[in-house]
Amino acid sequence: MKLLEGKIALITGASRGIGRGIALKFAQEGANVAFTYLSSVEKGMELEKELEAFGIKAKGYRSDAADYKASEELVNNVIADFGTIDVLVNNAGITRDTLLMRMSEQQWDEVMNANLKSVFNVTKAVQKPMLKQRKGSIINMSSVVGIQGNAGQSNYAASKAGIIGFTKSVALELGSRNIRCNAIAPGFIETEMTAALDEKVVEGWRNNVPLKRGGTADDVANATVFLASEMSAYITGQVINVCGGMLT
Ligand code: NAP
């Protein structure tokens, strides 16, 4: 029996990186996967085909998680197509890194909207179907930066810390209805983004991690599968750090 057999999952921001890794792992574990993207239309269409090859139902939606109305429409469309939603993974996120001295109001707002308001938008929309079926697992992608801060990322760190407060509050509000809400705090995860960086800089980062390597999308996806599955049935309101020991 696969860990997510027959479950219906919605994953935001799955065209690339960690979200894509989660979508593939979920499909491999038997989940039917609805996912979103914003600008990577071709990558979204390719992923839909890759996921279908696992013999599950998959569909990509172009939808801006930062937009309240669009998120409501997205959830309505997913329910029309799939019947319900058992698992929500709020993964979509962006960075607009710069020192506070240089940070514009726009850079602050863009990050807060894409990273934090998005989590409110989509969680609020899935609340109703999850309450109706009296079960659900919501998984929010935070970051170690939301716990320890990072120079040049005050907007990003604030959004990721906000996700943790939101996660714990939702867990308290919805626990009695058998709806769980947890966060994952990835550390340094090597994606397409980090592949473009100077190898020496990346090597320095790897050496600072107790496990002496950067994490992979698969490392984060494995923790996400656990939180989505019945293996974590008694776990809610928690933050799991997937950081190779960085935060120890
Ligand atoms: P990524 O490669 O840049 O991918 C981000 C994904 O989010 C893309 O699929 C993008 O879609 C989507 N997206 C961005 N804004 C969106 C919006 N408003 N609505 C819908 N989709 C949107 O990022 P990643 O490295 O995989 O990171 C994924 C998550 O993990 C983020 O929340 C990030 O903050 C968190 N995280 C990452 C790391 C790391 O080291 N990589 C560490 C800690 C936490 P398009 O391609 O269509 O724009």
Coordinates of N, CA and C in Angstrom, one line a residue, residues 14 24 27 31 41 49 51 79 83 103 106 127 206 232 237 241-242 245:
A14 N 4.3 24.4 -8.1 CA 5.0 23.1 -8.3 C 5.7 23.0 -9.7
L24 N 6.0 15.1 -7.6 CA 6.4 13.8 -8.2 C 6.4 12.7 -7.1
A27 N 2.8 11.7 -6.3 CA 2.2 10.9 -7.4 C 2.8 9.5 -7.2
A31 N -0.9 9.5 -4.7 CA -1.9 10.7 -4.6 C -2.3 11.2 -6.0
V41 N 4.4 28.3 -17.7 CA 3.3 27.6 -18.3 C 3.7 26.2 -18.9
K49 N 2.0 15.9 -17.5 CA 2.2 14.6 -18.2 C 3.1 13.6 -17.4
L51 N 3.4 13.5 -14.2 CA 2.6 12.9 -13.1 C 1.7 11.9 -13.5
I79 N -12.0 21.3 -6.7 CA -13.1 20.4 -6.2 C -14.0 20.0 -7.3
G83 N -13.2 16.4 -6.9 CA -14.2 15.9 -5.9 C -14.0 16.5 -4.5
M103 N 15.6 48.4 0.9 CA 14.4 47.7 0.5 C 13.3 48.6 0.3
Q106 N 7.7 48.1 -2.3 CA 7.2 47.1 -3.3 C 7.9 45.7 -3.0
Q127 N -10.5 25.3 3.7 CA -11.1 25.1 5.1 C -12.5 24.4 5.0
R206 N 27.8 24.4 1.8 CA 27.7 23.0 2.1 C 28.5 22.6 3.4
S232 N 1.6 10.5 10.2 CA 1.8 11.6 11.1 C 0.4 12.0 11.7
G237 N 0.5 21.3 14.4 CA 1.1 22.5 15.0 C 2.6 22.5 15.2
N241 N 12.2 20.9 10.8 CA 13.4 21.5 10.1 C 14.0 20.4 9.2
V242 N 14.1 20.7 7.9 CA 14.8 19.8 7.0 C 16.0 20.6 6.5
G245 N 20.8 19.6 9.9 CA 21.3 19.9 11.2 C 21.8 21.3 11.4

